[in-house]
XYZ file of C-alpha atoms in Angstrom:
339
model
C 29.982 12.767 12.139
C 26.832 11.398 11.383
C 26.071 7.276 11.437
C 25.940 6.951 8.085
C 29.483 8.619 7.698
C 30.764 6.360 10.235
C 29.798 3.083 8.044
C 33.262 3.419 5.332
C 31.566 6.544 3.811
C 28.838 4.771 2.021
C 27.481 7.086 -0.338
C 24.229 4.709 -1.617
C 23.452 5.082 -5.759
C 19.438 5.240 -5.077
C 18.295 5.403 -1.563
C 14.298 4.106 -2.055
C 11.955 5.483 0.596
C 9.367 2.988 0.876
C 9.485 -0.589 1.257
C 5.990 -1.674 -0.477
C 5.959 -3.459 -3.113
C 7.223 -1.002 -5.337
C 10.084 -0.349 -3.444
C 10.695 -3.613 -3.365
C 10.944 -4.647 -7.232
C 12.662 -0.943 -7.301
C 15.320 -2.234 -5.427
C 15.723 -5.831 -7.240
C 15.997 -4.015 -10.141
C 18.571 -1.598 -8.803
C 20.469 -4.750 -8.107
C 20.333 -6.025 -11.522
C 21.344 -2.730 -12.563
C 24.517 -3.239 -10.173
C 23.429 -0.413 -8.329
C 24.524 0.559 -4.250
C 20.594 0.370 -2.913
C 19.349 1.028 0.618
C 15.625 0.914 1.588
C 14.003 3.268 4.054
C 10.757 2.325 5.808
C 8.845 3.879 8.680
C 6.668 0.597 9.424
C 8.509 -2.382 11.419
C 8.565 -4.665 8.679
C 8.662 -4.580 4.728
C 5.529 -4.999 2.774
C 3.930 -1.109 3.111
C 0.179 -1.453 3.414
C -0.232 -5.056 1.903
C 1.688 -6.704 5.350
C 0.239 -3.531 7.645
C -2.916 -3.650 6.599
C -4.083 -6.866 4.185
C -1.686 -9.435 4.762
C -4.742 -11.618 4.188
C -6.575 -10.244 1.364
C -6.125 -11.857 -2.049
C -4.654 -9.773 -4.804
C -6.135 -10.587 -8.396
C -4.121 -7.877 -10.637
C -0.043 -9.108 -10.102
C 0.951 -10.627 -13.295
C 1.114 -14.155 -13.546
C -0.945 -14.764 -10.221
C -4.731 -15.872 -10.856
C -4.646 -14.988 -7.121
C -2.243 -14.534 -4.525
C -2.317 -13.563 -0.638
C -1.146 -10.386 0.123
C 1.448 -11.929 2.657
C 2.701 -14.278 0.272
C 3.066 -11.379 -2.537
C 5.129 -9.884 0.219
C 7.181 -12.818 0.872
C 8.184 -13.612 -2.718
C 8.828 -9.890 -3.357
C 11.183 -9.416 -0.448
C 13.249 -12.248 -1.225
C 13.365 -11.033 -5.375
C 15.041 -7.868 -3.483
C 17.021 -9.366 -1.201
C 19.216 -11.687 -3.797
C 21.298 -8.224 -4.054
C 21.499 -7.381 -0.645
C 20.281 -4.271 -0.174
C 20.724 -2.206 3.522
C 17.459 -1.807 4.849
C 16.406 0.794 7.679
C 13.129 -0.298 9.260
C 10.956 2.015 11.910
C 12.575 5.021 10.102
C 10.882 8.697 8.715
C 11.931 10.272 5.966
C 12.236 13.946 7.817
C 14.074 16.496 5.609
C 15.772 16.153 2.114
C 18.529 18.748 1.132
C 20.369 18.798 -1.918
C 24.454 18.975 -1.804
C 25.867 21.449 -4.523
C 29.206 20.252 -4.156
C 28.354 16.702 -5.584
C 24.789 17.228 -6.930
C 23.760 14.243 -4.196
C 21.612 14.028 -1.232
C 21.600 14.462 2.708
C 18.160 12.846 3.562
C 17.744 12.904 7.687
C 15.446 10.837 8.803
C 14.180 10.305 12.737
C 17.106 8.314 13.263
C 20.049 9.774 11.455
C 21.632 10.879 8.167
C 21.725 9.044 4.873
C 23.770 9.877 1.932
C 22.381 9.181 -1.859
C 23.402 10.205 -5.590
C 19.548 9.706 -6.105
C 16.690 9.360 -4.353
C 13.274 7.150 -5.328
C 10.488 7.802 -3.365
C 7.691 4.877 -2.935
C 5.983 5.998 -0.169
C 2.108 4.719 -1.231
C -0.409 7.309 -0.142
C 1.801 7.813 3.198
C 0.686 7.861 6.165
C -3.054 5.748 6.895
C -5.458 6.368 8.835
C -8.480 4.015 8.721
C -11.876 6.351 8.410
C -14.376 5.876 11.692
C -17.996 5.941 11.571
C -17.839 9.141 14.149
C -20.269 6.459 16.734
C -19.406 5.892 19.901
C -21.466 3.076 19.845
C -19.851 1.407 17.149
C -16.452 2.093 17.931
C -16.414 1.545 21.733
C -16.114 -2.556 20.474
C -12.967 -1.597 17.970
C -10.297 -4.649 18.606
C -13.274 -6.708 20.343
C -15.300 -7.812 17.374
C -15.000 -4.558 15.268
C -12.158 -4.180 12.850
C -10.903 -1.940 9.633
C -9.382 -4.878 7.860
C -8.550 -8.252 8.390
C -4.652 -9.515 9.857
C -6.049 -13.314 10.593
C -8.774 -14.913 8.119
C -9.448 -18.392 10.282
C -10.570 -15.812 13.326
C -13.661 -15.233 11.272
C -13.680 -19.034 10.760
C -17.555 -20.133 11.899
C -18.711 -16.437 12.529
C -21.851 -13.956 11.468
C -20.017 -11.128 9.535
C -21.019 -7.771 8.834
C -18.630 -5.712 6.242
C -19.641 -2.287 5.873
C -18.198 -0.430 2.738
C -18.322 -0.477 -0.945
C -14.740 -0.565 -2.457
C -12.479 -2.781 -3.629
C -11.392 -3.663 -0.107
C -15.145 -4.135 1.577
C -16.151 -6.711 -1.682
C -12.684 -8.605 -1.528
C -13.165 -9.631 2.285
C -16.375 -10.599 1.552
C -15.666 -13.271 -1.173
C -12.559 -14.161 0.862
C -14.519 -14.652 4.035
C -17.296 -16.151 2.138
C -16.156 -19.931 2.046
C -14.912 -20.036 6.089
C -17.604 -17.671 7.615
C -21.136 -18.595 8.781
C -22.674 -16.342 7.124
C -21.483 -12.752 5.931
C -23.804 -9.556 5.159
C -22.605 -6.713 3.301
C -23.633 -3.292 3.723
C -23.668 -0.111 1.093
C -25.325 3.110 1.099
C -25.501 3.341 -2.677
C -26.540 0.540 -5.681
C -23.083 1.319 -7.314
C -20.064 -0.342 -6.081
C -16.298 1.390 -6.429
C -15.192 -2.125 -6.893
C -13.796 -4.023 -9.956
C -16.772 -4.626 -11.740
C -15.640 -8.614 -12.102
C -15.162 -8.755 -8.634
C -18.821 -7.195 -8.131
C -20.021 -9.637 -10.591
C -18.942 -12.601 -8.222
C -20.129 -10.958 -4.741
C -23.699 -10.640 -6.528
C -23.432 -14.400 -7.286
C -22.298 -15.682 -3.976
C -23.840 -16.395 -0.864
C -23.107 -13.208 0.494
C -26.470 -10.849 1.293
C -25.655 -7.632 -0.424
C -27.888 -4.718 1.498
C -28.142 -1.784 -0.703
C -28.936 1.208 0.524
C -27.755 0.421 3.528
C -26.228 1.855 6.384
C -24.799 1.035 10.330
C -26.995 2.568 12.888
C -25.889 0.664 15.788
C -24.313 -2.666 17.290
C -25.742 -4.073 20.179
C -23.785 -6.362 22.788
C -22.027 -6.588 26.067
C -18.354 -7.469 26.050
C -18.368 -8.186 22.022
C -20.931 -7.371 19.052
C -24.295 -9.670 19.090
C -26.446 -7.825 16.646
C -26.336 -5.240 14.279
C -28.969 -2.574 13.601
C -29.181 -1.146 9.611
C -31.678 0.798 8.379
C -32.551 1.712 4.134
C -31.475 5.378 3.857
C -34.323 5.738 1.561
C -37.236 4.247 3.385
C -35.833 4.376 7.087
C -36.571 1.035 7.398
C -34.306 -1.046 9.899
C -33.384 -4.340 9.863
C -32.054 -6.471 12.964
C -29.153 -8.836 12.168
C -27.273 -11.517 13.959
C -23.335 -10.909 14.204
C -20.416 -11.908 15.682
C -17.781 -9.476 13.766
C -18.169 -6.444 11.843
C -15.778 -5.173 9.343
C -15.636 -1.411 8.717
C -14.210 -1.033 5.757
C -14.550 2.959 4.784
C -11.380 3.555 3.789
C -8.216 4.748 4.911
C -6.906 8.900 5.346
C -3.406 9.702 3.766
C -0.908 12.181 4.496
C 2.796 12.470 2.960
C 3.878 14.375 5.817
C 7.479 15.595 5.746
C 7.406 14.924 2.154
C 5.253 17.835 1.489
C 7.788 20.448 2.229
C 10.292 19.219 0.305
C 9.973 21.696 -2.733
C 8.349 19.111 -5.053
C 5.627 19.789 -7.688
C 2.451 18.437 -6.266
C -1.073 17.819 -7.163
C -2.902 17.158 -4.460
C -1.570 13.963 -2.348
C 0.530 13.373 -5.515
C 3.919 14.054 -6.448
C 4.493 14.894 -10.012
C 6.440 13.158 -12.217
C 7.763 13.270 -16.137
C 8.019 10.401 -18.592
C 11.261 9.445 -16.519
C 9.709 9.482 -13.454
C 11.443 12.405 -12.306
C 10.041 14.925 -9.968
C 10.507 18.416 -9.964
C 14.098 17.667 -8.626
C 16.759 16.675 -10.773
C 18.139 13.627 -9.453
C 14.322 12.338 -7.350
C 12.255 9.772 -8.775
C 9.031 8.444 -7.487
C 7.032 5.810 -8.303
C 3.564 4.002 -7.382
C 1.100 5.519 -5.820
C 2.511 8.685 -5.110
C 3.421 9.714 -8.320
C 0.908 10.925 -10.994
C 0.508 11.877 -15.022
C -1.659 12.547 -17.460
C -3.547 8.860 -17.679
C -2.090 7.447 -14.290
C -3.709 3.725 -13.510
C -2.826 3.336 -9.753
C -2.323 -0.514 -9.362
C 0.726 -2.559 -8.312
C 1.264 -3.416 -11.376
C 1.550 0.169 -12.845
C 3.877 0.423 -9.365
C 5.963 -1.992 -10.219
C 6.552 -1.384 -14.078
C 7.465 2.440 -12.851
C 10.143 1.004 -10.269
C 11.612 -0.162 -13.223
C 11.732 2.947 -15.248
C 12.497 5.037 -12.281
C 15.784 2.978 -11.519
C 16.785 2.878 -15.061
C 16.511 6.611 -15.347
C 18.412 7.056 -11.583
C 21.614 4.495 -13.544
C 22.139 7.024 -16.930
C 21.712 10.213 -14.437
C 24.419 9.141 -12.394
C 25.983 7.323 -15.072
C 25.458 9.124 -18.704
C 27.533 6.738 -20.198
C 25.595 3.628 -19.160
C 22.684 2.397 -21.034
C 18.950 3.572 -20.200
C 17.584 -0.123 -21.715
C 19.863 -3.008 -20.292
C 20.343 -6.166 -21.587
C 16.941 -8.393 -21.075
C 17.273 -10.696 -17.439
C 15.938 -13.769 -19.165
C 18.846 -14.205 -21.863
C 21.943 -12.705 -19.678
C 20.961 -13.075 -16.084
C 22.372 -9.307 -15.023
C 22.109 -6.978 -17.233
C 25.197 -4.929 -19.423
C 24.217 -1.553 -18.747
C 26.993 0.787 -17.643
């Protein structure tokens, strides 16, 4: 009999695979909708990518936050979701998901054992990441000694000369974060347009930061940790010597779904497909975030979050048809009326 048999035959309503911040407002909102919830993560701790891999990087696009830190988002969110008590499985994969005919629920296994669900919401980000390398031996030969992929601990660049290679969202948000504490911080990009928020592009081109276009890493030179940096103009070949104490690569991260992908689901690409319900091709699996894609999909945690929502709402009327798809609003009753 399988573990989660053993535990009074807990058959969950929604079982939400992913503990990011979408799974996270999914499953406050499952417990508003009085819903049995249970999250499933394969990192050690909640937060997905924002505690795993930016717990320090401000986040500018959350509602009602000029600005917040990542970990702090993280914080807040967790304990929105845990006023309702949801079981939570930590350091677990989602393996293999099979549907049972007899009750139209779900067997989901994961690495650890058996789960039982009358739906299933998947919230799984991108999957699995990967951070992209330069491919230098060089370079990467001082990875954890003065070369990272993104930042866990902002005062450790407190004082230093700081390189950040990279032209995304990611590469200009360290630098405006690092900006104020660090010494002095370069930024490096092989092309003159950015992949960034353009406001956010506005600031770094206003700040103290010296933006190298054109740019790319040819080499860092040091003993036990980096001391300079060699970059040369990809258009000229011109190099340029720099000082450093740090150096940011940040190219990027590789994705993979794994498992997921041979679960029968429509997919387009990395992306699971989903209706206006956020249904998949499954009756009965939602997903939201990241993951899931339409016609017109915005992928931000707000868009995440506001999915959750519809996702959970869709998973109460199909195992309910009787309750209501639109409850009652939180901020006049407190817990909704639906069902």
């Amino acid at each position: 009999m399988s573990r989660s048999k053993r535990e009074g035959d807990r058959i969950y309503d929604i079982t939400i695979i992913g503990g990011g911040p979408t799974g996270l407002f999914a499953a406050f909102y499952a417990g508003m909708r009085q819903m049995k919830m249970k999250i499933i993560d394969a990192l050690p701790q909640l937060g997905g990518q924002l505690t795993a891999l930016y717990p320090e990087k401000f986040i500018y696009d959350m509602p009602g936050f000029p600005k917040v830190r990542a970990s702090e988002l993280v914080r807040l969110m967790v304990e929105q979701a845990m006023q309702f008590q949801p079981t939570v499985c930590l350091n677990e994969t989602a393996v293999h998901l099979k549907k049972q005919e007899e009750d139209n629920g779900f067997v989901l296994e994961t690495n650890k054992g058996l789960h039982y669900s009358r739906t299933i919401l998947l919230c799984v980000g991108l999957g699995a990441f990967h951070p992209r390398r330069l491919g230098k031996p060089e370079v990467e030969r001082f990875e954890g000694r003065g070369v990272a992929y993104t930042v866990t601990n902002v005062d450790a660049y407190r004082g230093k000369k700081v390189l950040i290679v990279g032209g995304g969202d990611s590469a200009v948000d360290w630098a405006l974060t690092l900006e104020p504490i660090a010494e002095k911080v370069h930024l490096i990009h092989r092309r003159d347009k950015f992949r960034a928020h353009e406001h956010s592009v506005e600031q770094l081109l206003a700040s103290s930061v010296e933006v190298h276009l054109f740019h790319e890493l040819e080499t860092i030179i040091g003993n036990e940790r980096p001391e300079q940096a060699i970059i040369f103009h990809n258009k000229t070949g011109q190099q340029t010597l720099l000082p450093i104490d740090e150096v940011i690569l940040s190219l990027g991260f590789t994705t993979d779904l794994g498992p997921v992908k041979s679960w029968g689901l429509q997919m387009e690409g990395n992306d699971v497909v989903v209706d206006q319900r956020m249904m998949t091709s499954i009756p009965g699996v939602f997903a939201a975030g990241d993951v899931a894609t339409y016609p017109g999909k915005i992928k931000l945690i707000a868009t995440g979050v506001a999915e959750a929502a519809i996702a959970v709402n869709q998973a109460k009327v199909y195992i309910d048809p009787t309750a209501r798809l639109q409850p009652a609003f939180s901020t006049t009753t407190g817990i909704p009326t639906g069902g």
